[in-house]
Amino acid sequence: MQGLMQTKALLISTLLEHAATHHADVEIVSHVDMSTCVRSTWGTVSSRAQRLANALQGLGVAPGARVATLAWNTHRHLELYYAVSGMGAVLHTVNPRLFPEQIAYILNHAADEVVCFDLGFAPLVAQVASQLTSAKAFIALCPRDRMPALDLPAPLICYEDLIDGGAERFDWPALDENTASSLCYTSGTTGNPKGVLYSHRSTVLHCWTACATDGLGLSAQDSVLLAVPMFHVNAWGIPYAAAMCGAKLVLPGPDLGGERLFQLMRDERCTFSLGVPTVWLGFFQYAEKLDPEARAALRLERVVVGGSAAPRAIIEKFEHLFGAYVIQAWGMTETSPLATIGNLLPRHEGIALDQRFGVQARQGRAIFGVEIAVFDSEGRRLPAGDRTPGELKVRGPWVVSAYYGQQPGTELDAEGWFATGDVALIDADGYVQITDRSKDVIKSGGEWISSIDIENLAVGHPKVKEAAVIGAYHSKWQERPLLIVVPNEGVQVTGEEILAFLQDRIARWWMPDEVVFVDELPHTATGKLLKTRLREQFRTHRLPTDTAAG
Ligand code: ADP
């Protein structure tokens, strides 16, 4: 027997309609560049997205067509999110920090017909335009008086002209909820980037997780500083979830420096923010120097940290300097990205702060909608509480089934699991601890050493700005950990000091064999440590402990 409830489709356009009906006056604050701040509302986003959809239709953008963006977090990017997906086309957010050759590859692979870009990316567009095989139009995200002079192989259109020329009302089509809505490529640190194609249904379901109390707890009470870029897995779903709950959005544009983030949090009374660890390292470089009175001006309550492991030092600083709770979240482009979220359980009520930080330093528990499990090298599922790390697999309605261009299900095993490539363990309370990417694991004498654990501890040293650990060749042990450190500006620090700091905090056989100092570490386009480059750099490095090496 079938249920007798309505089967209204889960569509991105319904999120915007809801926000425009019930939260029309809630502000969207957009810092387009260093000197231009545009204040609008969910009501305005809705009316401009409708005009934009009409104008894009006029340009010939048909259902299913891909529209690319090379853009920071601004109101215009938000309008594109809703207009493009809402009309049944596919929004392809491109990470502008990728190499130009990768950008050209991605735009051609996705067969993007329209390329929208912020003015700061005009030189990049000029550089790749001649290599593009499907672009029929370029849209500069600016008003008429700021239009760049570019020589492009297809028409260059002004975004604000499009909005001005678009008819006022657009009836969002009643799409099948499984229609593709947006496309995001993985960073491609190994091989070419791969496209993850989200649907309206996966996107709307994912929103509920962001708004659930034991998810990210986003609500109409929040003013959100979106410090994770909108080209990074749909800014972790927040541009959609904020419409679902009617949260205020503060979009910082290109400047993610510590001072600017602090000012925005203070001036826009932000309660909630999200970003990768490197953004917060920069934030504290600034915020730590302020006097307590200046810091007291923030009313920050929760900060989501993800994309890489949240070092305990970040968790502690948010608590001690601002009384803000760090929610660590783990996920990937392939999981939309929210998959595990670090909230507390009743059994943590009243525990010492130090212990609580330990819980927060893990990657959180599964949320409804994403099943997680760890498997050993023979493919046997390990029980929660098992201390042996294994490969983390996931499945659920907002987890990828195949990459763009493949047959559905291509990436899944017989039980429907997607293998994440992360090595993890799940503790007895269900908290996941990511110990490494499988390709970054250090194999020392048949045992595994977690580079993430050592990195996080090293960053806790007051003189350390950033740290990376890689396996360096050792003739007896196969690999031993090499700790590569960027010291804080203007301080003197020795390898002995850092090793002494780690001494009682990690197992003896995990202790790095050597500490080397560098001015900076290489990062991927999404701010992760680029370990392939480091391994290459230190490929012939000889550890002082390797006395047998020739
Ligand atoms: P993106 O950062 O764009 O999602 P990827 O999808 O390539 O890029 O990155 C996903 C990977 O990032 C995960 O597989 C995991 O290795 C790492 N990651 C994400 N969040 C965390 C976290 N909280 N702790 C540790 N690693 C994380």
mmCIF file of N, CA and C and ligand atoms in Angstrom, residues 187 232-233 306-309 328-334 363 422 434 437 526 528, ligand 1:
data_model
loop_
_atom_site.group_PDB
_atom_site.id
_atom_site.type_symbol
_atom_site.label_atom_id
_atom_site.label_comp_id
_atom_site.label_asym_id
_atom_site.label_seq_id
_atom_site.Cartn_x
_atom_site.Cartn_y
_atom_site.Cartn_z
ATOM 1 N N SER A 187 39.883 18.387 -6.132
ATOM 2 C CA SER A 187 41.084 19.208 -6.328
ATOM 3 C C SER A 187 42.078 18.603 -7.308
ATOM 4 N N HIS A 232 34.110 25.987 -3.175
ATOM 5 C CA HIS A 232 34.642 24.842 -2.431
ATOM 6 C C HIS A 232 33.459 24.007 -1.913
ATOM 7 N N VAL A 233 33.093 22.994 -2.674
ATOM 8 C CA VAL A 233 31.924 22.137 -2.367
ATOM 9 C C VAL A 233 30.717 22.978 -1.941
ATOM 10 N N GLY A 306 36.679 22.452 8.916
ATOM 11 C CA GLY A 306 36.723 21.204 8.151
ATOM 12 C C GLY A 306 37.611 21.379 6.946
ATOM 13 N N GLY A 307 37.622 20.380 6.088
ATOM 14 C CA GLY A 307 38.470 20.432 4.887
ATOM 15 C C GLY A 307 39.835 19.816 5.153
ATOM 16 N N SER A 308 40.352 20.007 6.361
ATOM 17 C CA SER A 308 41.555 19.337 6.873
ATOM 18 C C SER A 308 41.306 19.198 8.367
ATOM 19 N N ALA A 309 42.123 18.396 9.028
ATOM 20 C CA ALA A 309 41.920 18.206 10.467
ATOM 21 C C ALA A 309 42.048 19.537 11.208
ATOM 22 N N GLN A 328 33.909 20.427 14.598
ATOM 23 C CA GLN A 328 34.719 19.880 13.512
ATOM 24 C C GLN A 328 33.817 19.016 12.618
ATOM 25 N N ALA A 329 33.950 19.197 11.319
ATOM 26 C CA ALA A 329 33.156 18.393 10.390
ATOM 27 C C ALA A 329 34.101 17.738 9.399
ATOM 28 N N TRP A 330 33.775 16.524 9.026
ATOM 29 C CA TRP A 330 34.573 15.828 8.012
ATOM 30 C C TRP A 330 33.680 15.564 6.802
ATOM 31 N N GLY A 331 34.274 15.700 5.647
ATOM 32 C CA GLY A 331 33.530 15.384 4.431
ATOM 33 C C GLY A 331 34.427 15.591 3.245
ATOM 34 N N MET A 332 33.884 15.440 2.075
ATOM 35 C CA MET A 332 34.651 15.624 0.853
ATOM 36 C C MET A 332 33.719 16.095 -0.255
ATOM 37 N N THR A 333 34.303 16.537 -1.345
ATOM 38 C CA THR A 333 33.486 16.978 -2.477
ATOM 39 C C THR A 333 32.456 15.893 -2.800
ATOM 40 N N GLU A 334 32.879 14.652 -2.692
ATOM 41 C CA GLU A 334 32.017 13.504 -3.032
ATOM 42 C C GLU A 334 30.875 13.293 -2.042
ATOM 43 N N GLN A 363 36.762 13.875 14.333
ATOM 44 C CA GLN A 363 36.024 14.419 13.184
ATOM 45 C C GLN A 363 34.513 14.296 13.312
ATOM 46 N N ASP A 422 40.336 7.808 2.799
ATOM 47 C CA ASP A 422 40.808 8.257 4.108
ATOM 48 C C ASP A 422 41.004 7.050 5.015
ATOM 49 N N ILE A 434 40.101 10.679 11.739
ATOM 50 C CA ILE A 434 40.828 10.501 10.477
ATOM 51 C C ILE A 434 42.316 10.530 10.834
ATOM 52 N N ARG A 437 45.235 10.475 4.873
ATOM 53 C CA ARG A 437 44.804 10.029 3.547
ATOM 54 C C ARG A 437 45.573 8.733 3.327
ATOM 55 N N THR A 526 42.485 23.989 -2.307
ATOM 56 C CA THR A 526 41.487 24.135 -1.238
ATOM 57 C C THR A 526 42.161 24.271 0.127
ATOM 58 N N LYS A 528 44.676 22.589 1.533
ATOM 59 C CA LYS A 528 45.254 21.435 2.235
ATOM 60 C C LYS A 528 46.760 21.384 1.973
HETATM 61 P P1 ADP B 1 37.546 19.445 -0.571
HETATM 62 O O1 ADP B 1 38.372 20.030 0.524
HETATM 63 O O2 ADP B 1 37.294 20.289 -1.727
HETATM 64 O O3 ADP B 1 36.367 18.706 -0.029
HETATM 65 P P2 ADP B 1 38.476 16.972 -1.250
HETATM 66 O O4 ADP B 1 37.129 16.486 -1.514
HETATM 67 O O5 ADP B 1 39.580 16.596 -2.151
HETATM 68 O O6 ADP B 1 38.507 18.493 -1.222
HETATM 69 O O7 ADP B 1 38.914 16.705 0.236
HETATM 70 C C1 ADP B 1 38.315 15.794 1.059
HETATM 71 C C2 ADP B 1 39.349 15.297 2.008
HETATM 72 O O8 ADP B 1 39.722 16.319 2.944
HETATM 73 C C3 ADP B 1 38.861 14.188 2.882
HETATM 74 O O9 ADP B 1 38.858 12.973 2.191
HETATM 75 C C4 ADP B 1 39.853 14.250 4.020
HETATM 76 O O10 ADP B 1 41.063 13.638 3.677
HETATM 77 C C5 ADP B 1 40.106 15.724 4.169
HETATM 78 N N1 ADP B 1 39.281 16.271 5.254
HETATM 79 C C6 ADP B 1 38.134 16.960 5.159
HETATM 80 N N2 ADP B 1 37.684 17.313 6.382
HETATM 81 C C7 ADP B 1 38.577 16.824 7.279
HETATM 82 C C8 ADP B 1 38.686 16.844 8.707
HETATM 83 N N3 ADP B 1 37.805 17.468 9.487
HETATM 84 N N4 ADP B 1 39.728 16.202 9.255
HETATM 85 C C9 ADP B 1 40.656 15.568 8.511
HETATM 86 N N5 ADP B 1 40.615 15.533 7.170
HETATM 87 C C10 ADP B 1 39.598 16.149 6.556
#
